[in-house]
């Protein structure tokens, strides 16, 4: 009996102590096991691991989207490079066609303007005499050097010489019509006819030239000033209205140059061709971005 009483007394002393220590135990469990949640049936659920797994799946999904999205950059640059290859082939073909037309044997000029409109850059020949009293001046212009034009195609450099192209009505004795002929280039100090009287021939001559069509005014190009006889682009309708000629114009070739007069051969047939630079640029970007994509997503190299 005495032993039983002693045991009960010990229990009464330990019970309050255990109650006081219970929150501490719970705090420690909460601190070290923040991911444990107790269900109604008494089982614990590890919620933290499920959250980590969902976050990892979301991160993988984002990486996969970024991986295939960034692949569009080398694919697009490769497509642009290939497009420039096609453009260069087309441009080279066009340049070759222009050269063929401007070096072919000349044909007689058709008298019908509608038929002439189908012959741009075609070499033709006419015979007759000039009417120097109705000269027109397209300015400012620099002289054309075909070999230099070919070397510097697409560049912004200039020879520094400024002058004008002289457009003169031409009575065609073999056709019975009056047309316009671009006799060629004269420097600024030779624009006035009295400064180049040696080249103002009145005799009948044969002219070989290249058919040119009318132009539309390009952006930033000034309007033609008909009263001051300053023309900035070929407006055949307006020029024909002033001179009474048919709306037909040919650029006289270099061999048609009359000593002391304008220098013929002022037809620019070299087109701007910078497609090779674009090809190198786009394919270079394709190679660089392809390597970066491979290093980042295949080899897992930190860039």
XYZ file of N, CA and C in Angstrom, residues 132-133 135 137 166 183 186 188-200 260-262:
69
model
N 18.830 72.355 -132.084
C 19.535 72.833 -130.886
C 18.825 73.986 -130.185
N 17.821 74.565 -130.837
C 17.140 75.711 -130.233
C 16.205 75.297 -129.090
N 16.924 72.803 -126.592
C 17.608 71.906 -125.661
C 16.951 71.930 -124.279
N 17.657 70.402 -120.159
C 18.789 70.005 -119.316
C 18.288 69.245 -118.079
N 22.143 66.670 -121.717
C 21.507 67.547 -122.697
C 20.500 66.735 -123.522
N 21.764 63.510 -125.709
C 23.068 63.525 -126.374
C 24.187 63.138 -125.418
N 27.493 67.048 -120.140
C 28.375 68.208 -120.249
C 28.655 68.716 -118.840
N 29.383 71.501 -115.795
C 28.589 72.680 -115.427
C 28.951 73.901 -116.260
N 30.226 74.084 -116.539
C 30.665 75.274 -117.277
C 30.366 75.184 -118.771
N 29.879 74.025 -119.235
C 29.573 73.844 -120.650
C 28.080 73.636 -120.910
N 27.256 73.967 -119.958
C 25.814 73.755 -120.143
C 25.254 74.705 -121.208
N 25.670 75.952 -121.197
C 25.154 76.911 -122.184
C 25.653 76.546 -123.586
N 24.787 76.532 -124.575
C 25.171 76.094 -125.930
C 26.316 76.897 -126.528
N 26.388 78.200 -126.244
C 27.439 79.018 -126.844
C 28.833 78.646 -126.357
N 28.934 77.871 -125.300
C 30.245 77.447 -124.799
C 30.737 76.161 -125.476
N 29.916 75.575 -126.336
C 30.287 74.321 -127.022
C 29.755 74.336 -128.460
N 29.983 75.434 -129.138
C 29.458 75.603 -130.496
C 30.014 74.569 -131.478
N 31.205 74.071 -131.221
C 31.798 73.088 -132.133
C 30.934 71.821 -132.237
N 30.270 71.486 -131.138
C 29.456 70.272 -131.137
C 28.021 70.485 -131.563
N 27.640 71.737 -131.883
C 26.257 72.031 -132.272
C 26.116 71.885 -133.805
N 33.435 67.963 -129.367
C 33.082 69.282 -128.860
C 31.688 69.343 -128.273
N 30.919 68.269 -128.390
C 29.555 68.243 -127.873
C 29.436 67.383 -126.632
N 28.202 67.135 -126.187
C 27.989 66.285 -125.018
C 28.572 64.884 -125.229
